[in-house]
Structures are given as structure tokens and as C-alpha cells.
Phi, psi and omega in degrees: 000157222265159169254334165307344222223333187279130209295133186293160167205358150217166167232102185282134188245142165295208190237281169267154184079322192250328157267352177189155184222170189280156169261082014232021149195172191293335159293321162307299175293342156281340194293281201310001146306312179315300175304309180305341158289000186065035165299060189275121185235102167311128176292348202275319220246307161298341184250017161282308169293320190303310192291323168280350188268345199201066181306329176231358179106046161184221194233052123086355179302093169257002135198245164258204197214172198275122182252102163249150142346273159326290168314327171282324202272353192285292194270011181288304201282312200285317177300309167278345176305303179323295171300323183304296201314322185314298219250038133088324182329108168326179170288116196278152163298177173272353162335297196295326181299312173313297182298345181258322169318275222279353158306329208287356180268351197263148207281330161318336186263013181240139165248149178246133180295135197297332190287329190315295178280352150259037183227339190268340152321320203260321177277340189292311155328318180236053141085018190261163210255109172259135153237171147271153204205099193213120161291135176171171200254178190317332186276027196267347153328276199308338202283321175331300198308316196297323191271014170060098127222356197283320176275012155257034188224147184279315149217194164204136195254114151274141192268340181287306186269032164230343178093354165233135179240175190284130027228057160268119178354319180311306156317311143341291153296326170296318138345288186304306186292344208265331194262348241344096205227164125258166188277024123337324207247041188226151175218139190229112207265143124261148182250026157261103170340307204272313161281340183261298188289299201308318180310303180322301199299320151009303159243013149113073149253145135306110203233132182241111183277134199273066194252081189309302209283334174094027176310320168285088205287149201293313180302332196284344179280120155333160179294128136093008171259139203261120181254158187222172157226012166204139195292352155309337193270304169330330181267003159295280177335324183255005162252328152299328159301345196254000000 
């Protein structure tokens, strides 16, 4: 069946950025890591390198990996090294990694976008299947729970406990089997060209992009990929599917 035309039954959502962002941004909260090593770090300068270090939202993995614990927080620390070296900053201890892992879990430090818990209300109202499908490091389960979002999900595909990150087909699939769906009937919003839409279509999902910040230029979209700029904007989209 036509995927324009085949009737929905789930919906994926990435994560940062399209359901929630750092508070009050992701460079901020390593600033205050920084500081606390006694560290001055420009936020302008930090968030160029973090956005190169981590070009589609995760670590660049084309293909997989050990999904341990360990291996996410490994190749996480291998990934900030990496961004550190960019700003001339000497070697950091593993003390400062530690200590930026347990920022990134405090619940302050996170905003969930005012659009979210109705529109994820709204799609559960009309009988869909939600997941999540997000490059992110192991802890993003607890981090749900913590912020009460985790029960608005059927599951969540984290790319550190599945071993693939987007947009190798794999993380995907495993979705797909976690929804037992086909991807005709899926439509999967992100806010990365490369990892969320090109990855979906990848296995025949829909990919719907996600640009809160207005990061994108109209020429910069494929011909027929559908842009939102709030997850409120999605359920006209998803009720044309229905």
C-alpha cells in the first residue's frame, strides 16, 4: 500500500529537541560543569564545537556497537573529548565526565516544550502506538520517568541500549518490531534531515521534520517532506492519515 494513503498506527518521536531541550541550553549545562573544574568556557565557542561533535544527534556510528552501559558513557566522554580539544582546553578529568553525566539527569535541567503533553494526549486519543527513537545515552528511560513522560510512551528506543544509532536502519527496525507495525503505517518527527527524515524513509516510515528554532531553510527540505514547527502542527498531519 501507497504510504500516503496507508492507514496510521504509530507515531515516533526523537527526543532532544523535538520533545525536550537542555535548560536552558545544551552548552549551558556543560558551562556549569566547567565552572565548577574551575573552567571559563565561551558559550558561543562551546556550542559550535558540541553541534560538530555531535552533527546529527548522537556519535556518528555507522555502524553498530556493544549496547552496554559502559559503552554509552565511554564513547559519550570519547565524543566530549573530542569537542574540549576543538577549544584548546587541556584534558579534563574523568571526575568532570562524571559530574556532566549526572547534570544531564537533573530534572531542572531539562524543558519539555509546552506543546508536548497535549499533543502526546491527543495522539494516545486516537488509538496510536507511541515511541520513542532517539540517539541518546543509556539513561534516557530514567530521565523520562523523572520528568513524568515515560508513561506516554509505548516504549523507547534509545540508540545506547539497542546498538544502533539513527539513521542506521537498524534502530528503526527494532521499533518497528517493538510496535509490530508496518513502516507504511508510521510517521516519525525529528528535528535532523539526516538522522530522523532520511533515516525513516530509509525503511519506508515517514519522516516528519521538526525545526523549532527555525534552523532550516525552505530550499535545504526535499521535495514532500512535511515541516512542523510544533508537535501541535502534527495532528492535522496525522489525522489526514487516519
Amino acid at each position: 500500500m501507497d504510504r500516503a494513503h496507508a492507514p496510521l498506527r504509530a507515531v515516533f518521536l526523537d527526543i532532544g529537541d523535538t520533545v525536550m531541550r537542555p535548560n536552558p541550553s545544551w552548552e549551558h549545562v556543560y558551562a556549569i560543569a566547567f565552572e565548577e573544574f574551575g573552567v571559563d568556557v565561551g558559550i558561543d565557542e562551546l556550542r559550535e564545537a558540541l553541534r560538530r561533535a555531535y552533527h546529527h544527534g548522537g556519535w556518528g556510528f555507522e555502524g553498530g556497537f556493544e549496547p552496554t552501559e559502559e559503552t554509552s558513557y565511554r564513547r559519550t566522554v570519547e565524543i566530549d573529548r573530542a569537542a574540549i580539544a576543538e577549544l584548546g582546553i587541556g584534558e579534563m578529568p574523568d571526575a568532570f565526565f562524571r559530574r556532566l553525566s549526572d547534570l544531564f539527569l537533573v530534572v531542572s535541567n531539562w524543558h519539555v516544550f509546552p506543546d508536548v503533553l497535549p499533543a502526546l494526549d491527543e495522539l494516545k486519543n486516537r488509538g496510536l502506538i507511541i515511541g520513542a527513537v532517539s540517539n541518546w545515552v543509556w539513561q534516557l528511560p530514567e530521565l523520562l520517568h523523572s520528568l513524568a513522560l515515560v508513561s506516554h510512551f509505548d516504549f523507547i528506543a534509545a540508540s545506547a541500549r539497542i546498538g544502533f544509532e539513527k539513521p542506521h536502519p537498524r534502530i528503526f527496525e527494532w521499533a518497528l518490531a517493538e510496535a509490530k507495525v508496518d513502516p507504511a503505517s508510521v510517521i516519525h518527527v525529528g528535528d535532523h534531515l539526516d538522522a530522523d527524515v532520511e533515516g525513516a524513509q530509509g525503511v519506508g516510515i515517514t519522516g516528519v521534520l521538526i525545526d523549532r528554532a527555525g534552523r532550516y531553510r525552505a530550499d535545504a527540505v526535499p521535495d514532500g517532506v512535511e515541516v512542523i514547527h510544533s508537535l501541535a502542527e502534527l495532528l492535522p498531519i496525522v489525522d489526514a492519515r487516519r
